[in-house]
PDB file of N, CA and C in Angstrom:
ATOM      1  N   PHE A 795      55.648   3.539  -6.318  1.00  0.00           N
ATOM      2  CA  PHE A 795      54.227   3.840  -6.507  1.00  0.00           C
ATOM      3  C   PHE A 795      53.318   2.654  -5.977  1.00  0.00           C
ATOM      4  N   LEU A 796      53.112   2.685  -4.494  1.00  0.00           N
ATOM      5  CA  LEU A 796      52.040   1.862  -4.452  1.00  0.00           C
ATOM      6  C   LEU A 796      51.052   1.236  -5.742  1.00  0.00           C
ATOM      7  N   CYS A 797      50.606   1.579  -6.113  1.00  0.00           N
ATOM      8  CA  CYS A 797      49.633   1.084  -7.352  1.00  0.00           C
ATOM      9  C   CYS A 797      50.135   0.891  -8.286  1.00  0.00           C
ATOM     10  N   ASP A 798      51.147   1.484  -8.818  1.00  0.00           N
ATOM     11  CA  ASP A 798      51.338   0.748  -9.476  1.00  0.00           C
ATOM     12  C   ASP A 798      52.100  -1.026  -9.049  1.00  0.00           C
ATOM     13  N   PHE A 799      52.588  -1.333  -8.392  1.00  0.00           N
ATOM     14  CA  PHE A 799      53.131  -2.266  -7.880  1.00  0.00           C
ATOM     15  C   PHE A 799      51.677  -3.256  -7.416  1.00  0.00           C
ATOM     16  N   ILE A 800      50.912  -2.871  -6.365  1.00  0.00           N
ATOM     17  CA  ILE A 800      49.311  -3.505  -6.833  1.00  0.00           C
ATOM     18  C   ILE A 800      49.118  -4.186  -8.098  1.00  0.00           C
ATOM     19  N   ILE A 801      48.926  -3.147  -8.433  1.00  0.00           N
ATOM     20  CA  ILE A 801      48.164  -3.597 -10.385  1.00  0.00           C
ATOM     21  C   ILE A 801      49.188  -4.671 -10.449  1.00  0.00           C
ATOM     22  N   LYS A 802      50.915  -4.198 -10.838  1.00  0.00           N
ATOM     23  CA  LYS A 802      52.323  -5.538 -11.487  1.00  0.00           C
ATOM     24  C   LYS A 802      51.886  -7.053 -10.836  1.00  0.00           C
ATOM     25  N   SER A 803      51.644  -6.657  -9.376  1.00  0.00           N
ATOM     26  CA  SER A 803      51.100  -8.008  -8.623  1.00  0.00           C
ATOM     27  C   SER A 803      50.077  -8.479  -9.122  1.00  0.00           C
ATOM     28  N   ILE A 804      48.933  -8.459  -9.374  1.00  0.00           N
ATOM     29  CA  ILE A 804      48.080  -8.453 -10.190  1.00  0.00           C
ATOM     30  C   ILE A 804      47.715  -9.548 -10.932  1.00  0.00           C
ATOM     31  N   HIS A 805      49.282  -8.681 -11.974  1.00  0.00           N
ATOM     32  CA  HIS A 805      49.412  -9.413 -13.043  1.00  0.00           C
ATOM     33  C   HIS A 805      50.175 -11.259 -12.766  1.00  0.00           C
ATOM     34  N   ASP A 806      50.508 -11.699 -11.843  1.00  0.00           N
ATOM     35  CA  ASP A 806      51.703 -12.712 -11.190  1.00  0.00           C
ATOM     36  C   ASP A 806      50.132 -13.221 -10.675  1.00  0.00           C
ATOM     37  N   LEU A 807      49.406 -12.941 -10.025  1.00  0.00           N
ATOM     38  CA  LEU A 807      48.607 -13.544  -8.620  1.00  0.00           C
ATOM     39  C   LEU A 807      47.341 -14.573  -9.640  1.00  0.00           C
ATOM     40  N   ILE A 808      47.257 -13.408 -10.912  1.00  0.00           N
ATOM     41  CA  ILE A 808      45.902 -14.482 -11.799  1.00  0.00           C
ATOM     42  C   ILE A 808      46.547 -15.255 -12.345  1.00  0.00           C
ATOM     43  N   LYS A 809      47.749 -16.219 -11.869  1.00  0.00           N
ATOM     44  CA  LYS A 809      47.946 -17.320 -13.108  1.00  0.00           C
ATOM     45  C   LYS A 809      48.225 -18.319 -11.622  1.00  0.00           C
ATOM     46  N   VAL A 810      47.730 -17.955 -10.601  1.00  0.00           N
ATOM     47  CA  VAL A 810      47.260 -18.667  -9.846  1.00  0.00           C
ATOM     48  C   VAL A 810      46.125 -18.740  -8.923  1.00  0.00           C
ATOM     49  N   ARG A 811      45.354 -18.019  -9.314  1.00  0.00           N
ATOM     50  CA  ARG A 811      44.079 -17.322  -8.668  1.00  0.00           C
ATOM     51  C   ARG A 811      42.823 -16.232  -9.733  1.00  0.00           C
ATOM     52  N   GLN A 812      42.158 -17.095 -10.542  1.00  0.00           N
ATOM     53  CA  GLN A 812      41.695 -15.678 -11.523  1.00  0.00           C
ATOM     54  C   GLN A 812      40.363 -15.561 -11.165  1.00  0.00           C
ATOM     55  N   ASP A 813      39.818 -16.027  -9.822  1.00  0.00           N
ATOM     56  CA  ASP A 813      38.764 -15.149  -9.173  1.00  0.00           C
ATOM     57  C   ASP A 813      39.067 -13.968  -8.565  1.00  0.00           C
ATOM     58  N   ILE A 814      40.122 -13.484  -8.809  1.00  0.00           N
ATOM     59  CA  ILE A 814      40.304 -12.310  -7.585  1.00  0.00           C
ATOM     60  C   ILE A 814      40.018 -10.840  -8.844  1.00  0.00           C
ATOM     61  N   ARG A 815      40.331 -10.069  -8.143  1.00  0.00           N
ATOM     62  CA  ARG A 815      39.540  -8.825  -8.684  1.00  0.00           C
ATOM     63  C   ARG A 815      39.725  -7.378  -7.944  1.00  0.00           C
ATOM     64  N   LEU A 816      41.025  -6.614  -8.769  1.00  0.00           N
ATOM     65  CA  LEU A 816      41.003  -5.612  -7.645  1.00  0.00           C
ATOM     66  C   LEU A 816      40.167  -4.242  -8.884  1.00  0.00           C
ATOM     67  N   LEU A 817      39.561  -3.604  -6.937  1.00  0.00           N
ATOM     68  CA  LEU A 817      39.238  -3.045  -7.181  1.00  0.00           C
ATOM     69  C   LEU A 817      39.570  -1.316  -7.726  1.00  0.00           C
ATOM     70  N   ILE A 818      39.661  -0.165  -7.244  1.00  0.00           N
ATOM     71  CA  ILE A 818      40.423   1.056  -7.499  1.00  0.00           C
ATOM     72  C   ILE A 818      40.333   2.468  -7.284  1.00  0.00           C
ATOM     73  N   VAL A 819      39.575   2.674  -6.335  1.00  0.00           N
ATOM     74  CA  VAL A 819      38.211   3.644  -6.235  1.00  0.00           C
ATOM     75  C   VAL A 819      38.882   5.382  -5.825  1.00  0.00           C
ATOM     76  N   GLY A 820      38.793   6.298  -6.964  1.00  0.00           N
ATOM     77  CA  GLY A 820      39.029   7.086  -6.580  1.00  0.00           C
ATOM     78  C   GLY A 820      39.675   7.727  -7.795  1.00  0.00           C
ATOM     79  N   GLY A 821      40.401   9.165  -7.209  1.00  0.00           N
ATOM     80  CA  GLY A 821      40.394   9.533  -9.194  1.00  0.00           C
ATOM     81  C   GLY A 821      42.041   9.945  -8.778  1.00  0.00           C
ATOM     82  N   GLY A 822      42.754  11.358  -9.153  1.00  0.00           N
ATOM     83  CA  GLY A 822      44.061  11.647  -9.228  1.00  0.00           C
ATOM     84  C   GLY A 822      45.036  11.690 -10.197  1.00  0.00           C
ATOM     85  N   PRO A 823      45.402  12.171 -10.445  1.00  0.00           N
ATOM     86  CA  PRO A 823      46.615  12.927 -11.368  1.00  0.00           C
ATOM     87  C   PRO A 823      47.371  11.504 -12.335  1.00  0.00           C
ATOM     88  N   SER A 824      47.150  10.065 -11.748  1.00  0.00           N
ATOM     89  CA  SER A 824      48.015   9.655 -12.279  1.00  0.00           C
ATOM     90  C   SER A 824      47.079   8.137 -12.741  1.00  0.00           C
ATOM     91  N   LEU A 825      45.982   8.478 -12.552  1.00  0.00           N
ATOM     92  CA  LEU A 825      44.435   7.752 -12.592  1.00  0.00           C
ATOM     93  C   LEU A 825      44.052   7.353 -14.648  1.00  0.00           C
ATOM     94  N   GLU A 826      44.831   8.098 -15.189  1.00  0.00           N
ATOM     95  CA  GLU A 826      45.023   7.894 -16.157  1.00  0.00           C
ATOM     96  C   GLU A 826      46.371   6.742 -17.163  1.00  0.00           C
ATOM     97  N   ASP A 827      47.266   7.091 -16.264  1.00  0.00           N
ATOM     98  CA  ASP A 827      48.699   6.181 -16.265  1.00  0.00           C
ATOM     99  C   ASP A 827      48.436   4.761 -15.714  1.00  0.00           C
ATOM    100  N   TYR A 828      47.611   5.087 -14.818  1.00  0.00           N
ATOM    101  CA  TYR A 828      46.990   3.377 -14.520  1.00  0.00           C
ATOM    102  C   TYR A 828      46.326   2.487 -14.971  1.00  0.00           C
ATOM    103  N   LYS A 829      45.670   3.708 -16.245  1.00  0.00           N
ATOM    104  CA  LYS A 829      44.487   2.016 -16.673  1.00  0.00           C
ATOM    105  C   LYS A 829      45.716   1.712 -17.785  1.00  0.00           C
ATOM    106  N   HIS A 830      46.343   3.064 -18.172  1.00  0.00           N
ATOM    107  CA  HIS A 830      46.859   2.595 -19.629  1.00  0.00           C
ATOM    108  C   HIS A 830      47.555   0.932 -18.717  1.00  0.00           C
ATOM    109  N   LEU A 831      47.885   1.225 -17.529  1.00  0.00           N
ATOM    110  CA  LEU A 831      49.041   0.169 -17.327  1.00  0.00           C
ATOM    111  C   LEU A 831      48.042  -0.968 -17.498  1.00  0.00           C
ATOM    112  N   VAL A 832      47.304  -1.086 -16.750  1.00  0.00           N
ATOM    113  CA  VAL A 832      46.157  -2.224 -16.677  1.00  0.00           C
ATOM    114  C   VAL A 832      46.079  -3.118 -18.134  1.00  0.00           C
ATOM    115  N   HIS A 833      45.708  -1.553 -18.862  1.00  0.00           N
ATOM    116  CA  HIS A 833      45.382  -2.252 -20.678  1.00  0.00           C
ATOM    117  C   HIS A 833      46.410  -2.571 -21.367  1.00  0.00           C
ATOM    118  N   GLN A 834      48.092  -2.637 -20.758  1.00  0.00           N
ATOM    119  CA  GLN A 834      49.298  -2.770 -21.183  1.00  0.00           C
ATOM    120  C   GLN A 834      49.443  -4.506 -20.503  1.00  0.00           C
ATOM    121  N   LEU A 835      49.194  -4.368 -19.496  1.00  0.00           N
ATOM    122  CA  LEU A 835      49.211  -6.067 -18.988  1.00  0.00           C
ATOM    123  C   LEU A 835      48.073  -7.299 -18.980  1.00  0.00           C
ATOM    124  N   ASP A 836      47.093  -6.136 -19.760  1.00  0.00           N
ATOM    125  CA  ASP A 836      46.223  -7.396 -20.323  1.00  0.00           C
ATOM    126  C   ASP A 836      45.232  -7.851 -19.338  1.00  0.00           C
ATOM    127  N   LEU A 837      45.077  -6.605 -17.864  1.00  0.00           N
ATOM    128  CA  LEU A 837      44.271  -6.813 -16.805  1.00  0.00           C
ATOM    129  C   LEU A 837      43.025  -6.824 -17.334  1.00  0.00           C
ATOM    130  N   ASP A 838      42.446  -6.004 -18.093  1.00  0.00           N
ATOM    131  CA  ASP A 838      40.785  -5.386 -18.468  1.00  0.00           C
ATOM    132  C   ASP A 838      40.150  -6.189 -17.622  1.00  0.00           C
ATOM    133  N   ASP A 839      40.068  -7.042 -17.051  1.00  0.00           N
ATOM    134  CA  ASP A 839      39.187  -8.552 -17.079  1.00  0.00           C
ATOM    135  C   ASP A 839      39.248  -8.394 -15.064  1.00  0.00           C
ATOM    136  N   TYR A 840      40.808  -8.248 -14.836  1.00  0.00           N
ATOM    137  CA  TYR A 840      40.680  -8.069 -13.509  1.00  0.00           C
ATOM    138  C   TYR A 840      40.561  -6.570 -12.641  1.00  0.00           C
ATOM    139  N   VAL A 841      40.788  -5.394 -13.273  1.00  0.00           N
ATOM    140  CA  VAL A 841      40.919  -4.095 -11.697  1.00  0.00           C
ATOM    141  C   VAL A 841      39.373  -3.385 -12.793  1.00  0.00           C
ATOM    142  N   ILE A 842      39.034  -3.304 -11.965  1.00  0.00           N
ATOM    143  CA  ILE A 842      37.903  -2.051 -11.957  1.00  0.00           C
ATOM    144  C   ILE A 842      38.002  -0.985 -11.673  1.00  0.00           C
ATOM    145  N   PHE A 843      37.782   0.149 -12.228  1.00  0.00           N
ATOM    146  CA  PHE A 843      38.102   1.762 -12.081  1.00  0.00           C
ATOM    147  C   PHE A 843      36.662   1.560 -11.900  1.00  0.00           C
ATOM    148  N   THR A 844      36.454   3.049 -10.311  1.00  0.00           N
ATOM    149  CA  THR A 844      35.459   3.135 -10.287  1.00  0.00           C
ATOM    150  C   THR A 844      35.594   5.174 -10.220  1.00  0.00           C
ATOM    151  N   GLY A 845      36.515   5.354 -10.162  1.00  0.00           N
ATOM    152  CA  GLY A 845      36.611   7.225 -10.772  1.00  0.00           C
ATOM    153  C   GLY A 845      36.059   7.817  -9.109  1.00  0.00           C
ATOM    154  N   PRO A 846      35.927   9.027  -8.937  1.00  0.00           N
ATOM    155  CA  PRO A 846      35.852   9.825  -8.142  1.00  0.00           C
ATOM    156  C   PRO A 846      34.381   8.858  -7.116  1.00  0.00           C
ATOM    157  N   GLN A 847      34.728   9.138  -5.926  1.00  0.00           N
ATOM    158  CA  GLN A 847      32.907   8.952  -5.118  1.00  0.00           C
ATOM    159  C   GLN A 847      32.902   9.751  -3.908  1.00  0.00           C
ATOM    160  N   PRO A 848      31.685   9.700  -3.472  1.00  0.00           N
ATOM    161  CA  PRO A 848      31.545  10.909  -2.480  1.00  0.00           C
ATOM    162  C   PRO A 848      32.446  10.070  -1.031  1.00  0.00           C
ATOM    163  N   SER A 849      32.451  10.397  -0.855  1.00  0.00           N
ATOM    164  CA  SER A 849      33.136  10.343   0.646  1.00  0.00           C
ATOM    165  C   SER A 849      32.235   9.553   1.230  1.00  0.00           C
ATOM    166  N   THR A 850      30.522   9.491   1.300  1.00  0.00           N
ATOM    167  CA  THR A 850      29.553   8.443   2.077  1.00  0.00           C
ATOM    168  C   THR A 850      29.756   7.413   1.330  1.00  0.00           C
ATOM    169  N   ASP A 851      30.432   7.237  -0.021  1.00  0.00           N
ATOM    170  CA  ASP A 851      30.038   6.072  -0.515  1.00  0.00           C
ATOM    171  C   ASP A 851      31.347   5.555  -0.091  1.00  0.00           C
ATOM    172  N   VAL A 852      32.458   5.588   0.786  1.00  0.00           N
ATOM    173  CA  VAL A 852      33.405   5.004   0.631  1.00  0.00           C
ATOM    174  C   VAL A 852      33.291   3.524   1.265  1.00  0.00           C
ATOM    175  N   PRO A 853      33.085   3.851   2.295  1.00  0.00           N
ATOM    176  CA  PRO A 853      32.718   2.929   3.003  1.00  0.00           C
ATOM    177  C   PRO A 853      32.070   1.437   2.445  1.00  0.00           C
ATOM    178  N   SER A 854      31.099   2.099   1.300  1.00  0.00           N
ATOM    179  CA  SER A 854      30.222   0.438   0.910  1.00  0.00           C
ATOM    180  C   SER A 854      31.532  -0.343   0.361  1.00  0.00           C
ATOM    181  N   PHE A 855      32.627   0.314  -0.221  1.00  0.00           N
ATOM    182  CA  PHE A 855      33.630  -1.003  -1.070  1.00  0.00           C
ATOM    183  C   PHE A 855      34.599  -0.817   0.074  1.00  0.00           C
ATOM    184  N   TYR A 856      34.041  -0.591   1.033  1.00  0.00           N
ATOM    185  CA  TYR A 856      35.121  -1.271   2.152  1.00  0.00           C
ATOM    186  C   TYR A 856      34.143  -2.592   2.483  1.00  0.00           C
ATOM    187  N   HIS A 857      33.524  -2.708   2.699  1.00  0.00           N
ATOM    188  CA  HIS A 857      32.548  -3.814   3.138  1.00  0.00           C
ATOM    189  C   HIS A 857      32.296  -4.573   2.165  1.00  0.00           C
ATOM    190  N   ALA A 858      32.646  -4.582   0.589  1.00  0.00           N
ATOM    191  CA  ALA A 858      32.122  -5.409  -0.082  1.00  0.00           C
ATOM    192  C   ALA A 858      33.789  -5.760  -0.709  1.00  0.00           C
ATOM    193  N   SER A 859      35.096  -5.843  -0.075  1.00  0.00           N
ATOM    194  CA  SER A 859      35.798  -5.738  -0.143  1.00  0.00           C
ATOM    195  C   SER A 859      36.636  -7.250   0.625  1.00  0.00           C
ATOM    196  N   ASN A 860      37.774  -7.743   0.427  1.00  0.00           N
ATOM    197  CA  ASN A 860      38.178  -8.475   1.593  1.00  0.00           C
ATOM    198  C   ASN A 860      39.815  -8.455   1.812  1.00  0.00           C
ATOM    199  N   CYS A 861      39.740  -7.034   0.958  1.00  0.00           N
ATOM    200  CA  CYS A 861      40.916  -6.550   2.171  1.00  0.00           C
ATOM    201  C   CYS A 861      40.787  -5.293   1.141  1.00  0.00           C
ATOM    202  N   PHE A 862      41.899  -4.695   2.059  1.00  0.00           N
ATOM    203  CA  PHE A 862      42.493  -2.582   1.838  1.00  0.00           C
ATOM    204  C   PHE A 862      43.301  -2.240   1.941  1.00  0.00           C
ATOM    205  N   VAL A 863      43.620  -1.699   0.917  1.00  0.00           N
ATOM    206  CA  VAL A 863      45.191  -1.337   0.792  1.00  0.00           C
ATOM    207  C   VAL A 863      45.111   0.499   0.157  1.00  0.00           C
ATOM    208  N   SER A 864      45.789   1.077   1.338  1.00  0.00           N
ATOM    209  CA  SER A 864      46.035   2.865   0.406  1.00  0.00           C
ATOM    210  C   SER A 864      47.053   3.184   0.374  1.00  0.00           C
ATOM    211  N   PRO A 865      47.068   3.801  -0.410  1.00  0.00           N
ATOM    212  CA  PRO A 865      48.864   4.352  -0.659  1.00  0.00           C
ATOM    213  C   PRO A 865      49.674   5.379  -0.046  1.00  0.00           C
ATOM    214  N   TRP A 866      48.530   5.809   0.416  1.00  0.00           N
ATOM    215  CA  TRP A 866      48.886   6.914   2.185  1.00  0.00           C
ATOM    216  C   TRP A 866      49.588   7.086   2.994  1.00  0.00           C
TER     217      TRP A 866
END
């Protein structure tokens, strides 16, 4: 699971840089599991969940980001 890997990687990255944030856009059947993992790893201040977004708004999230990763 790529999202699990990315969330766990943030846990390691914040030891080096605390000014990073992970923005997870969308929903899906694993969303609650990811939220639980974020909370379990004490990453609530570093990971932001937007929930499902209209497709017309998605480009705005790309432009607000320094890096884009898709699990598909």
